[in-house]
Short mmCIF file of C-alpha atoms in Angstrom, two decimals:
data_model
loop_
_atom_site.label_atom_id
_atom_site.label_comp_id
_atom_site.label_asym_id
_atom_site.label_seq_id
_atom_site.Cartn_x
_atom_site.Cartn_y
_atom_site.Cartn_z
CA UNK A 1 -52.72 -56.94 -9.66
CA UNK A 2 -53.69 -56.30 -13.22
CA UNK A 3 -53.46 -52.45 -12.30
CA UNK A 4 -49.72 -53.06 -11.66
CA UNK A 5 -49.08 -54.12 -15.30
CA UNK A 6 -48.29 -50.62 -16.74
CA UNK A 7 -45.70 -50.11 -14.14
CA UNK A 8 -44.02 -53.49 -14.82
CA UNK A 9 -43.98 -52.64 -18.58
CA UNK A 10 -43.38 -48.97 -17.79
CA UNK A 11 -40.24 -46.93 -17.31
CA UNK A 12 -39.07 -48.31 -13.88
CA UNK A 13 -37.94 -51.74 -13.23
CA UNK A 14 -37.81 -50.81 -9.42
CA UNK A 15 -41.53 -50.67 -9.58
CA UNK A 16 -41.96 -54.27 -10.60
CA UNK A 17 -44.25 -55.96 -8.12
CA UNK A 18 -44.79 -52.75 -6.23
CA UNK A 19 -48.32 -52.11 -5.24
CA UNK A 20 -47.88 -48.48 -3.95
CA UNK A 21 -45.24 -45.83 -3.36
CA UNK A 22 -45.25 -44.16 0.11
CA UNK A 23 -42.59 -41.45 0.49
CA UNK A 24 -41.73 -38.84 3.02
CA UNK A 25 -39.34 -36.25 1.91
CA UNK A 26 -37.23 -34.68 4.77
CA UNK A 27 -36.39 -31.22 3.63
CA UNK A 28 -33.93 -28.84 5.31
CA UNK A 29 -32.25 -26.99 2.37
CA UNK A 30 -33.39 -23.28 2.29
CA UNK A 31 -32.73 -22.00 -1.27
CA UNK A 32 -35.79 -21.06 -3.12
CA UNK A 33 -34.14 -21.45 -6.57
CA UNK A 34 -33.01 -25.00 -5.65
CA UNK A 35 -36.24 -25.93 -3.91
CA UNK A 36 -38.07 -25.04 -7.24
CA UNK A 37 -35.82 -27.35 -9.09
CA UNK A 38 -35.98 -30.15 -6.68
CA UNK A 39 -39.71 -29.88 -6.00
CA UNK A 40 -40.42 -30.67 -9.75
CA UNK A 41 -39.08 -34.20 -8.97
CA UNK A 42 -40.80 -34.31 -5.54
CA UNK A 43 -44.13 -33.55 -7.32
CA UNK A 44 -43.36 -35.97 -10.00
CA UNK A 45 -43.41 -38.74 -7.50
CA UNK A 46 -47.05 -38.00 -6.86
CA UNK A 47 -47.93 -37.38 -10.42
CA UNK A 48 -45.88 -39.84 -12.45
CA UNK A 49 -47.99 -42.12 -14.66
CA UNK A 50 -45.97 -45.17 -13.61
CA UNK A 51 -46.69 -44.48 -9.97
CA UNK A 52 -50.22 -43.69 -10.74
CA UNK A 53 -50.68 -47.00 -12.57
CA UNK A 54 -49.92 -48.95 -9.39
CA UNK A 55 -52.60 -50.78 -7.47
CA UNK A 56 -52.74 -48.13 -4.84
CA UNK A 57 -52.46 -44.37 -5.43
CA UNK A 58 -49.14 -42.79 -4.10
CA UNK A 59 -48.87 -41.35 -0.56
CA UNK A 60 -46.49 -38.36 -0.39
CA UNK A 61 -45.47 -36.28 2.57
CA UNK A 62 -43.11 -33.50 2.99
CA UNK A 63 -41.64 -32.37 6.35
CA UNK A 64 -39.83 -29.03 6.45
CA UNK A 65 -37.17 -28.35 9.09
CA UNK A 66 -33.82 -26.25 9.33
CA UNK A 67 -33.51 -23.38 6.85
CA UNK A 68 -36.37 -24.66 4.66
CA UNK A 69 -39.00 -23.34 7.03
CA UNK A 70 -38.00 -19.75 5.97
CA UNK A 71 -39.20 -20.53 2.45
CA UNK A 72 -42.70 -21.48 3.62
CA UNK A 73 -43.38 -18.27 5.45
CA UNK A 74 -44.93 -15.18 4.22
CA UNK A 75 -42.19 -13.28 6.06
CA UNK A 76 -39.57 -12.73 3.32
CA UNK A 77 -36.96 -11.04 5.65
CA UNK A 78 -33.67 -12.71 5.31
CA UNK A 79 -34.02 -13.15 1.55
CA UNK A 80 -33.00 -11.03 -1.41
CA UNK A 81 -35.58 -9.05 -3.36
CA UNK A 82 -34.41 -11.21 -6.44
CA UNK A 83 -35.49 -14.36 -4.49
CA UNK A 84 -39.26 -13.08 -4.48
CA UNK A 85 -40.27 -14.55 -7.79
CA UNK A 86 -38.65 -18.05 -6.68
CA UNK A 87 -40.58 -17.83 -3.33
CA UNK A 88 -43.80 -17.07 -5.06
CA UNK A 89 -43.44 -20.01 -7.50
CA UNK A 90 -42.46 -22.23 -4.51
CA UNK A 91 -45.70 -21.24 -2.81
CA UNK A 92 -47.84 -21.91 -5.83
CA UNK A 93 -46.13 -25.34 -6.15
CA UNK A 94 -47.01 -26.07 -2.39
CA UNK A 95 -50.58 -24.97 -3.03
CA UNK A 96 -50.90 -27.21 -6.11
CA UNK A 97 -49.19 -30.21 -4.53
CA UNK A 98 -51.57 -29.85 -1.38
CA UNK A 99 -54.66 -29.81 -3.70
CA UNK A 100 -53.21 -32.90 -5.39
CA UNK A 101 -53.16 -34.79 -2.10
CA UNK A 102 -49.51 -34.28 -0.81
CA UNK A 103 -49.23 -33.85 3.04
CA UNK A 104 -47.06 -30.96 4.40
CA UNK A 105 -45.77 -30.53 7.69
CA UNK A 106 -43.46 -28.00 9.46
CA UNK A 107 -41.51 -28.55 12.58
CA UNK A 108 -42.45 -25.96 15.18
CA UNK A 109 -39.03 -26.30 16.95
CA UNK A 110 -37.32 -25.46 13.76
CA UNK A 111 -39.54 -22.48 13.30
CA UNK A 112 -38.60 -21.23 16.76
CA UNK A 113 -34.79 -22.07 16.16
CA UNK A 114 -34.86 -20.12 12.81
CA UNK A 115 -36.93 -17.12 14.16
CA UNK A 116 -39.89 -17.72 11.93
CA UNK A 117 -43.23 -16.80 13.43
CA UNK A 118 -45.56 -19.77 13.21
CA UNK A 119 -48.42 -17.39 12.11
CA UNK A 120 -46.72 -16.69 8.88
CA UNK A 121 -46.27 -20.37 7.63
CA UNK A 122 -48.36 -20.98 4.46
CA UNK A 123 -51.82 -22.43 5.42
CA UNK A 124 -51.31 -25.63 3.42
CA UNK A 125 -48.58 -26.65 5.85
CA UNK A 126 -49.57 -28.54 9.11
CA UNK A 127 -47.65 -27.72 12.21
CA UNK A 128 -45.97 -30.48 14.42
CA UNK A 129 -43.93 -30.13 17.50
CA UNK A 130 -40.88 -32.10 16.28
CA UNK A 131 -40.40 -32.89 12.47
CA UNK A 132 -38.01 -35.68 13.28
CA UNK A 133 -40.80 -37.51 15.22
CA UNK A 134 -43.14 -37.24 12.17
CA UNK A 135 -40.42 -38.59 9.78
CA UNK A 136 -39.91 -41.40 12.18
CA UNK A 137 -43.53 -42.11 12.28
CA UNK A 138 -43.95 -41.93 8.52
CA UNK A 139 -41.11 -44.48 8.22
CA UNK A 140 -42.60 -46.73 10.86
CA UNK A 141 -45.76 -46.76 8.69
CA UNK A 142 -43.70 -48.07 5.72
CA UNK A 143 -42.86 -44.64 4.02
CA UNK A 144 -39.44 -44.43 2.27
CA UNK A 145 -37.47 -41.36 3.60
CA UNK A 146 -35.74 -39.17 1.01
CA UNK A 147 -33.61 -36.41 2.39
CA UNK A 148 -33.19 -33.03 0.69
CA UNK A 149 -30.56 -30.87 2.21
#
């Protein structure tokens, strides 16, 4: 519990007495520009010095469904040419976060509904038949659910 001391004296009173942070982000919003702004904060949950100072390392997962599944596809149809830079930046963020230990999943049902070919999904993202079941499973394992829509 001495490892938790920096968090207690750190920036977040909410981390007092907490040994680890387990979070699953339920992502449905589909704007690449917004995603790049929001995913700075999502990534920060995994990288924050206060979270890293806890007894156990953070466990962060992201589950994509709804319009967000289009942003993790290499098929850019449906986006404006001006979105390409934001989409590239988002793909780079996903790659870096995956390398840092963040888990990514995409709902195959959402891919079907949104007309996205599963073969075009970034390789850093694992496929699950139903993203809601994944979110429920993470929650049952003690993950906090944060919705981004």
